């Protein structure tokens, strides 16, 4: 990975290589932690963080769900992210920001009430999550053999580190099978989300995306819905069964890291014409206009980092 200069940890900016923890930190053993994934883009007016407040609020909400008490306000965490981008003196087109909270050293056993909460924010330059070629040509998606855990035993809406074991197994399986990314169904067999992104398909000119019954409430998904409706497209939130995936006219993934990644194949079925579809392309280029500050209507989603 691309190391940066500083990491924010428990209220202080410290050198990147000094941001270390004890091997007996609680989260390393029992998996209760929460993360965010936020992104800053280099606009004509300097770096701007996209939907900063929405991401930070989601971090605090994930923590509330998983019983982690982050001792910082949303405002304090927002300001720390702005300052982190400033002092790291990045130069690339975009910077990924990873705020997170986890349980540190001092308590063992599952009852975590007295475990110290550690809060940190790292930021680094990161290229296209699913590859530059994938952004142009589209990626190949495999439906994972594992489903998302049922809502009766999981908290899919929390961006909890524990949820990423399921994602990690699915992603590994997809790549080992020669695909680029995994798509996970819910325990009833309907599409939930990709291992680290939301899912959209296009049929008869309409955009369809599953409800967040068993998936993260994706901020990019929300942005795409708002933007697509602005463009005059009908967007439908409904369940998608596996066989319907195979007859989609177009498909794409949405995520802060994945941005808008076209899908060209699902489980050996060619999607549409086998390349990025026309509606996908429109949404993708419109999304980049928004995050790079080229669409005035969406400028309220940008937090500029002044130098
Ligand atoms: C499991 C999962 N679903 C969906 C998303 C997309 O969410 P967002 O658009 O808020 O980045 C992510 C990315 O963080 C994710 O990890």
GROMACS .gro file of N, CA, C and O in nm, residues 16-102:
model
  348
   16UNK      N    1   0.298   0.779   1.056
   16UNK     CA    2   0.234   0.658   1.001
   16UNK      C    3   0.287   0.530   1.068
   16UNK      O    4   0.212   0.445   1.114
   17UNK      N    5   0.421   0.517   1.078
   17UNK     CA    6   0.480   0.391   1.126
   17UNK      C    7   0.467   0.374   1.278
   17UNK      O    8   0.490   0.266   1.331
   18UNK      N    9   0.424   0.479   1.347
   18UNK     CA   10   0.409   0.469   1.493
   18UNK      C   11   0.267   0.429   1.534
   18UNK      O   12   0.239   0.410   1.653
   19UNK      N   13   0.179   0.417   1.438
   19UNK     CA   14   0.039   0.383   1.469
   19UNK      C   15   0.027   0.232   1.488
   19UNK      O   16  -0.012   0.159   1.397
   20UNK      N   17   0.062   0.186   1.609
   20UNK     CA   18   0.069   0.042   1.634
   20UNK      C   19  -0.014   0.003   1.756
   20UNK      O   20  -0.042   0.086   1.842
   21UNK      N   21  -0.049  -0.127   1.763
   21UNK     CA   22  -0.130  -0.174   1.876
   21UNK      C   23  -0.071  -0.304   1.935
   21UNK      O   24   0.011  -0.370   1.870
   22UNK      N   25  -0.118  -0.340   2.053
   22UNK     CA   26  -0.073  -0.462   2.121
   22UNK      C   27  -0.135  -0.586   2.056
   22UNK      O   28  -0.250  -0.581   2.010
   23UNK      N   29  -0.062  -0.698   2.057
   23UNK     CA   30  -0.115  -0.821   1.994
   23UNK      C   31  -0.237  -0.876   2.070
   23UNK      O   32  -0.312  -0.958   2.017
   24UNK      N   33  -0.253  -0.834   2.194
   24UNK     CA   34  -0.369  -0.881   2.270
   24UNK      C   35  -0.486  -0.781   2.266
   24UNK      O   36  -0.573  -0.783   2.351
   25UNK      N   37  -0.485  -0.697   2.165
   25UNK     CA   38  -0.599  -0.606   2.148
   25UNK      C   39  -0.725  -0.690   2.125
   25UNK      O   40  -0.724  -0.787   2.049
   26UNK      N   41  -0.831  -0.651   2.192
   26UNK     CA   42  -0.955  -0.729   2.195
   26UNK      C   43  -1.009  -0.760   2.054
   26UNK      O   44  -1.046  -0.874   2.023
   27UNK      N   45  -1.011  -0.659   1.969
   27UNK     CA   46  -1.071  -0.676   1.836
   27UNK      C   47  -0.996  -0.779   1.751
   27UNK      O   48  -1.057  -0.849   1.670
   28UNK      N   49  -0.865  -0.791   1.772
   28UNK     CA   50  -0.788  -0.889   1.695
   28UNK      C   51  -0.837  -1.030   1.724
   28UNK      O   52  -0.827  -1.120   1.640
   29UNK      N   53  -0.892  -1.050   1.842
   29UNK     CA   54  -0.932  -1.185   1.884
   29UNK      C   55  -1.079  -1.213   1.860
   29UNK      O   56  -1.116  -1.323   1.823
   30UNK      N   57  -1.163  -1.110   1.881
   30UNK     CA   58  -1.308  -1.135   1.878
   30UNK      C   59  -1.382  -1.059   1.768
   30UNK      O   60  -1.502  -1.076   1.752
   31UNK      N   61  -1.311  -0.973   1.696
   31UNK     CA   62  -1.367  -0.916   1.573
   31UNK      C   63  -1.468  -0.805   1.585
   31UNK      O   64  -1.538  -0.776   1.488
   32UNK      N   65  -1.479  -0.743   1.703
   32UNK     CA   66  -1.575  -0.632   1.713
   32UNK      C   67  -1.505  -0.498   1.688
   32UNK      O   68  -1.439  -0.444   1.777
   33UNK      N   69  -1.524  -0.447   1.568
   33UNK     CA   70  -1.469  -0.317   1.532
   33UNK      C   71  -1.559  -0.258   1.425
   33UNK      O   72  -1.643  -0.328   1.367
   34UNK      N   73  -1.546  -0.130   1.400
   34UNK     CA   74  -1.625  -0.067   1.294
   34UNK      C   75  -1.535   0.018   1.207
   34UNK      O   76  -1.436   0.075   1.255
   35UNK      N   77  -1.569   0.025   1.080
   35UNK     CA   78  -1.485   0.100   0.986
   35UNK      C   79  -1.571   0.189   0.898
   35UNK      O   80  -1.692   0.169   0.885
   36UNK      N   81  -1.508   0.287   0.837
   36UNK     CA   82  -1.571   0.363   0.730
   36UNK      C   83  -1.476   0.362   0.612
   36UNK      O   84  -1.358   0.328   0.624
   37UNK      N   85  -1.528   0.400   0.499
   37UNK     CA   86  -1.447   0.416   0.379
   37UNK      C   87  -1.497   0.541   0.312
   37UNK      O   88  -1.611   0.546   0.266
   38UNK      N   89  -1.415   0.644   0.313
   38UNK     CA   90  -1.456   0.776   0.265
   38UNK      C   91  -1.353   0.816   0.160
   38UNK      O   92  -1.243   0.760   0.158
   39UNK      N   93  -1.385   0.909   0.075
   39UNK     CA   94  -1.288   0.942  -0.028
   39UNK      C   95  -1.280   1.092  -0.052
   39UNK      O   96  -1.383   1.161  -0.052
   40UNK      N   97  -1.158   1.138  -0.074
   40UNK     CA   98  -1.137   1.278  -0.111
   40UNK      C   99  -1.086   1.281  -0.255
   40UNK      O  100  -1.004   1.197  -0.295
   41UNK      N  101  -1.139   1.374  -0.333
   41UNK     CA  102  -1.098   1.387  -0.474
   41UNK      C  103  -1.031   1.522  -0.495
   41UNK      O  104  -1.071   1.622  -0.434
   42UNK      N  105  -0.934   1.522  -0.584
   42UNK     CA  106  -0.862   1.646  -0.614
   42UNK      C  107  -0.943   1.726  -0.718
   42UNK      O  108  -0.945   1.692  -0.835
   43UNK      N  109  -1.009   1.828  -0.671
   43UNK     CA  110  -1.091   1.912  -0.760
   43UNK      C  111  -1.009   2.034  -0.804
   43UNK      O  112  -0.895   2.051  -0.759
   44UNK      N  113  -1.070   2.118  -0.884
   44UNK     CA  114  -1.002   2.242  -0.926
   44UNK      C  115  -0.972   2.332  -0.808
   44UNK      O  116  -0.887   2.419  -0.815
   45UNK      N  117  -1.050   2.312  -0.699
   45UNK     CA  118  -1.029   2.397  -0.579
   45UNK      C  119  -0.957   2.321  -0.468
   45UNK      O  120  -0.978   2.349  -0.351
   46UNK      N  121  -0.881   2.223  -0.503
   46UNK     CA  122  -0.809   2.143  -0.403
   46UNK      C  123  -0.891   2.019  -0.365
   46UNK      O  124  -0.997   1.993  -0.424
   47UNK      N  125  -0.843   1.944  -0.266
   47UNK     CA  126  -0.913   1.821  -0.229
   47UNK      C  127  -1.050   1.852  -0.169
   47UNK      O  128  -1.066   1.950  -0.093
   48UNK      N  129  -1.146   1.767  -0.204
   48UNK     CA  130  -1.280   1.777  -0.145
   48UNK      C  131  -1.321   1.637  -0.100
   48UNK      O  132  -1.305   1.540  -0.176
   49UNK      N  133  -1.369   1.626   0.022
   49UNK     CA  134  -1.412   1.496   0.074
   49UNK      C  135  -1.560   1.479   0.039
   49UNK      O  136  -1.642   1.568   0.065
   50UNK      N  137  -1.593   1.365  -0.021
   50UNK     CA  138  -1.729   1.341  -0.068
   50UNK      C  139  -1.817   1.284   0.044
   50UNK      O  140  -1.784   1.182   0.103
   51UNK      N  141  -1.925   1.353   0.072
   51UNK     CA  142  -2.026   1.313   0.171
   51UNK      C  143  -1.963   1.277   0.305
   51UNK      O  144  -1.996   1.174   0.367
   52UNK      N  145  -1.870   1.361   0.346
   52UNK     CA  146  -1.794   1.338   0.469
   52UNK      C  147  -1.886   1.312   0.589
   52UNK      O  148  -1.869   1.215   0.663
   53UNK      N  149  -1.981   1.404   0.608
   53UNK     CA  150  -2.066   1.393   0.726
   53UNK      C  151  -2.149   1.265   0.725
   53UNK      O  152  -2.167   1.201   0.829
   54UNK      N  153  -2.196   1.224   0.609
   54UNK     CA  154  -2.277   1.100   0.599
   54UNK      C  155  -2.192   0.979   0.640
   54UNK      O  156  -2.239   0.889   0.708
   55UNK      N  157  -2.067   0.979   0.594
   55UNK     CA  158  -1.979   0.865   0.628
   55UNK      C  159  -1.949   0.864   0.778
   55UNK      O  160  -1.951   0.758   0.841
   56UNK      N  161  -1.921   0.980   0.833
   56UNK     CA  162  -1.883   0.983   0.975
   56UNK      C  163  -2.003   0.945   1.062
   56UNK      O  164  -1.989   0.873   1.161
   57UNK      N  165  -2.121   0.993   1.022
   57UNK     CA  166  -2.241   0.955   1.097
   57UNK      C  167  -2.263   0.804   1.091
   57UNK      O  168  -2.299   0.741   1.189
   58UNK      N  169  -2.236   0.746   0.974
   58UNK     CA  170  -2.254   0.600   0.962
   58UNK      C  171  -2.155   0.526   1.052
   58UNK      O  172  -2.188   0.423   1.110
   59UNK      N  173  -2.033   0.579   1.066
   59UNK     CA  174  -1.936   0.517   1.157
   59UNK      C  175  -1.991   0.515   1.299
   59UNK      O  176  -1.986   0.412   1.369
   60UNK      N  177  -2.044   0.628   1.342
   60UNK     CA  178  -2.097   0.637   1.478
   60UNK      C  179  -2.219   0.545   1.494
   60UNK      O  180  -2.238   0.482   1.599
   61UNK      N  181  -2.299   0.534   1.389
   61UNK     CA  182  -2.417   0.447   1.396
   61UNK      C  183  -2.376   0.299   1.399
   61UNK      O  184  -2.433   0.220   1.474
   62UNK      N  185  -2.277   0.264   1.318
   62UNK     CA  186  -2.228   0.125   1.320
   62UNK      C  187  -2.178   0.091   1.461
   62UNK      O  188  -2.204  -0.017   1.514
   63UNK      N  189  -2.107   0.187   1.522
   63UNK     CA  190  -2.051   0.165   1.656
   63UNK      C  191  -2.163   0.149   1.759
   63UNK      O  192  -2.153   0.065   1.849
   64UNK      N  193  -2.267   0.227   1.743
   64UNK     CA  194  -2.380   0.215   1.836
   64UNK      C  195  -2.442   0.075   1.825
   64UNK      O  196  -2.472   0.011   1.925
   65UNK      N  197  -2.455   0.029   1.700
   65UNK     CA  198  -2.514  -0.105   1.679
   65UNK      C  199  -2.429  -0.213   1.746
   65UNK      O  200  -2.481  -0.308   1.801
   66UNK      N  201  -2.297  -0.199   1.737
   66UNK     CA  202  -2.210  -0.305   1.787
   66UNK      C  203  -2.157  -0.277   1.928
   66UNK      O  204  -2.061  -0.340   1.973
   67UNK      N  205  -2.217  -0.180   1.996
   67UNK     CA  206  -2.186  -0.151   2.137
   67UNK      C  207  -2.040  -0.108   2.158
   67UNK      O  208  -1.969  -0.157   2.245
   68UNK      N  209  -1.998  -0.016   2.071
   68UNK     CA  210  -1.867   0.047   2.088
   68UNK      C  211  -1.893   0.196   2.107
   68UNK      O  212  -1.961   0.259   2.025
   69UNK      N  213  -1.841   0.250   2.215
   69UNK     CA  214  -1.869   0.389   2.246
   69UNK      C  215  -1.753   0.477   2.201
   69UNK      O  216  -1.654   0.493   2.271
   70UNK      N  217  -1.766   0.535   2.081
   70UNK     CA  218  -1.658   0.619   2.029
   70UNK      C  219  -1.660   0.753   2.104
   70UNK      O  220  -1.759   0.824   2.101
   71UNK      N  221  -1.548   0.788   2.171
   71UNK     CA  222  -1.551   0.909   2.255
   71UNK      C  223  -1.526   1.039   2.180
   71UNK      O  224  -1.467   1.131   2.234
   72UNK      N  225  -1.567   1.046   2.054
   72UNK     CA  226  -1.552   1.169   1.974
   72UNK      C  227  -1.683   1.198   1.904
   72UNK      O  228  -1.755   1.105   1.865
   73UNK      N  229  -1.712   1.325   1.886
   73UNK     CA  230  -1.834   1.362   1.815
   73UNK      C  231  -1.812   1.349   1.664
   73UNK      O  232  -1.696   1.344   1.617
   74UNK      N  233  -1.921   1.351   1.590
   74UNK     CA  234  -1.912   1.349   1.444
   74UNK      C  235  -1.829   1.470   1.397
   74UNK      O  236  -1.742   1.457   1.310
   75UNK      N  237  -1.855   1.584   1.458
   75UNK     CA  238  -1.783   1.705   1.418
   75UNK      C  239  -1.632   1.691   1.443
   75UNK      O  240  -1.550   1.728   1.357
   76UNK      N  241  -1.596   1.636   1.558
   76UNK     CA  242  -1.453   1.618   1.587
   76UNK      C  243  -1.389   1.523   1.485
   76UNK      O  244  -1.276   1.546   1.437
   77UNK      N  245  -1.461   1.418   1.451
   77UNK     CA  246  -1.406   1.321   1.355
   77UNK      C  247  -1.401   1.379   1.214
   77UNK      O  248  -1.308   1.352   1.138
   78UNK      N  249  -1.501   1.460   1.180
   78UNK     CA  250  -1.499   1.528   1.049
   78UNK      C  251  -1.376   1.620   1.041
   78UNK      O  252  -1.302   1.618   0.941
   79UNK      N  253  -1.355   1.697   1.146
   79UNK     CA  254  -1.242   1.791   1.145
   79UNK      C  255  -1.108   1.718   1.139
   79UNK      O  256  -1.015   1.763   1.072
   80UNK      N  257  -1.100   1.605   1.208
   80UNK     CA  258  -0.975   1.527   1.205
   80UNK      C  259  -0.946   1.477   1.063
   80UNK      O  260  -0.830   1.476   1.018
   81UNK      N  261  -1.052   1.439   0.991
   81UNK     CA  262  -1.032   1.389   0.854
   81UNK      C  263  -0.986   1.502   0.762
   81UNK      O  264  -0.898   1.484   0.677
   82UNK      N  265  -1.046   1.620   0.780
   82UNK     CA  266  -1.007   1.736   0.697
   82UNK      C  267  -0.859   1.769   0.722
   82UNK      O  268  -0.780   1.785   0.629
   83UNK      N  269  -0.823   1.772   0.850
   83UNK     CA  270  -0.686   1.807   0.887
   83UNK      C  271  -0.587   1.700   0.839
   83UNK      O  272  -0.476   1.732   0.796
   84UNK      N  273  -0.631   1.574   0.844
   84UNK     CA  274  -0.543   1.465   0.800
   84UNK      C  275  -0.509   1.477   0.651
   84UNK      O  276  -0.395   1.455   0.610
   85UNK      N  277  -0.609   1.514   0.573
   85UNK     CA  278  -0.585   1.532   0.429
   85UNK      C  279  -0.488   1.649   0.408
   85UNK      O  280  -0.397   1.642   0.326
   86UNK      N  281  -0.508   1.752   0.487
   86UNK     CA  282  -0.424   1.870   0.472
   86UNK      C  283  -0.278   1.838   0.505
   86UNK      O  284  -0.188   1.863   0.425
   87UNK      N  285  -0.253   1.779   0.622
   87UNK     CA  286  -0.114   1.766   0.667
   87UNK      C  287  -0.037   1.655   0.595
   87UNK      O  288   0.085   1.653   0.597
   88UNK      N  289  -0.109   1.564   0.531
   88UNK     CA  290  -0.037   1.458   0.461
   88UNK      C  291   0.018   1.503   0.325
   88UNK      O  292   0.096   1.430   0.263
   89UNK      N  293  -0.026   1.620   0.282
   89UNK     CA  294   0.024   1.677   0.156
   89UNK      C  295   0.019   1.578   0.040
   89UNK      O  296   0.118   1.550  -0.025
   90UNK      N  297  -0.099   1.521   0.019
   90UNK     CA  298  -0.117   1.426  -0.091
   90UNK      C  299  -0.107   1.498  -0.225
   90UNK      O  300  -0.130   1.620  -0.233
   91UNK      N  301  -0.079   1.420  -0.328
   91UNK     CA  302  -0.072   1.481  -0.462
   91UNK      C  303  -0.160   1.409  -0.564
   91UNK      O  304  -0.189   1.462  -0.670
   92UNK      N  305  -0.201   1.286  -0.532
   92UNK     CA  306  -0.276   1.205  -0.630
   92UNK      C  307  -0.417   1.256  -0.655
   92UNK      O  308  -0.467   1.344  -0.585
   93UNK      N  309  -0.482   1.193  -0.754
   93UNK     CA  310  -0.618   1.230  -0.795
   93UNK      C  311  -0.721   1.210  -0.685
   93UNK      O  312  -0.817   1.283  -0.674
   94UNK      N  313  -0.698   1.103  -0.608
   94UNK     CA  314  -0.793   1.079  -0.499
   94UNK      C  315  -0.724   1.010  -0.382
   94UNK      O  316  -0.619   0.949  -0.398
   95UNK      N  317  -0.786   1.025  -0.266
   95UNK     CA  318  -0.730   0.971  -0.142
   95UNK      C  319  -0.841   0.895  -0.070
   95UNK      O  320  -0.952   0.946  -0.055
   96UNK      N  321  -0.812   0.774  -0.030
   96UNK     CA  322  -0.908   0.695   0.046
   96UNK      C  323  -0.887   0.723   0.196
   96UNK      O  324  -0.774   0.729   0.242
   97UNK      N  325  -0.997   0.741   0.267
   97UNK     CA  326  -0.987   0.770   0.410
   97UNK      C  327  -1.054   0.657   0.486
   97UNK      O  328  -1.167   0.616   0.455
   98UNK      N  329  -0.986   0.604   0.586
   98UNK     CA  330  -1.039   0.492   0.663
   98UNK      C  331  -1.048   0.530   0.812
   98UNK      O  332  -0.953   0.511   0.888
   99UNK      N  333  -1.160   0.586   0.853
   99UNK     CA  334  -1.182   0.605   0.996
   99UNK      C  335  -1.226   0.471   1.056
   99UNK      O  336  -1.300   0.396   0.993
  100UNK      N  337  -1.183   0.441   1.176
  100UNK     CA  338  -1.225   0.315   1.239
  100UNK      C  339  -1.214   0.322   1.390
  100UNK      O  340  -1.144   0.407   1.445
  101UNK      N  341  -1.286   0.232   1.453
  101UNK     CA  342  -1.279   0.222   1.599
  101UNK      C  343  -1.275   0.075   1.635
  101UNK      O  344  -1.339  -0.009   1.570
  102UNK      N  345  -1.195   0.044   1.735
  102UNK     CA  346  -1.181  -0.097   1.773
  102UNK      C  347  -1.152  -0.104   1.923
  102UNK      O  348  -1.132  -0.002   1.989
   0.00000   0.00000   0.00000
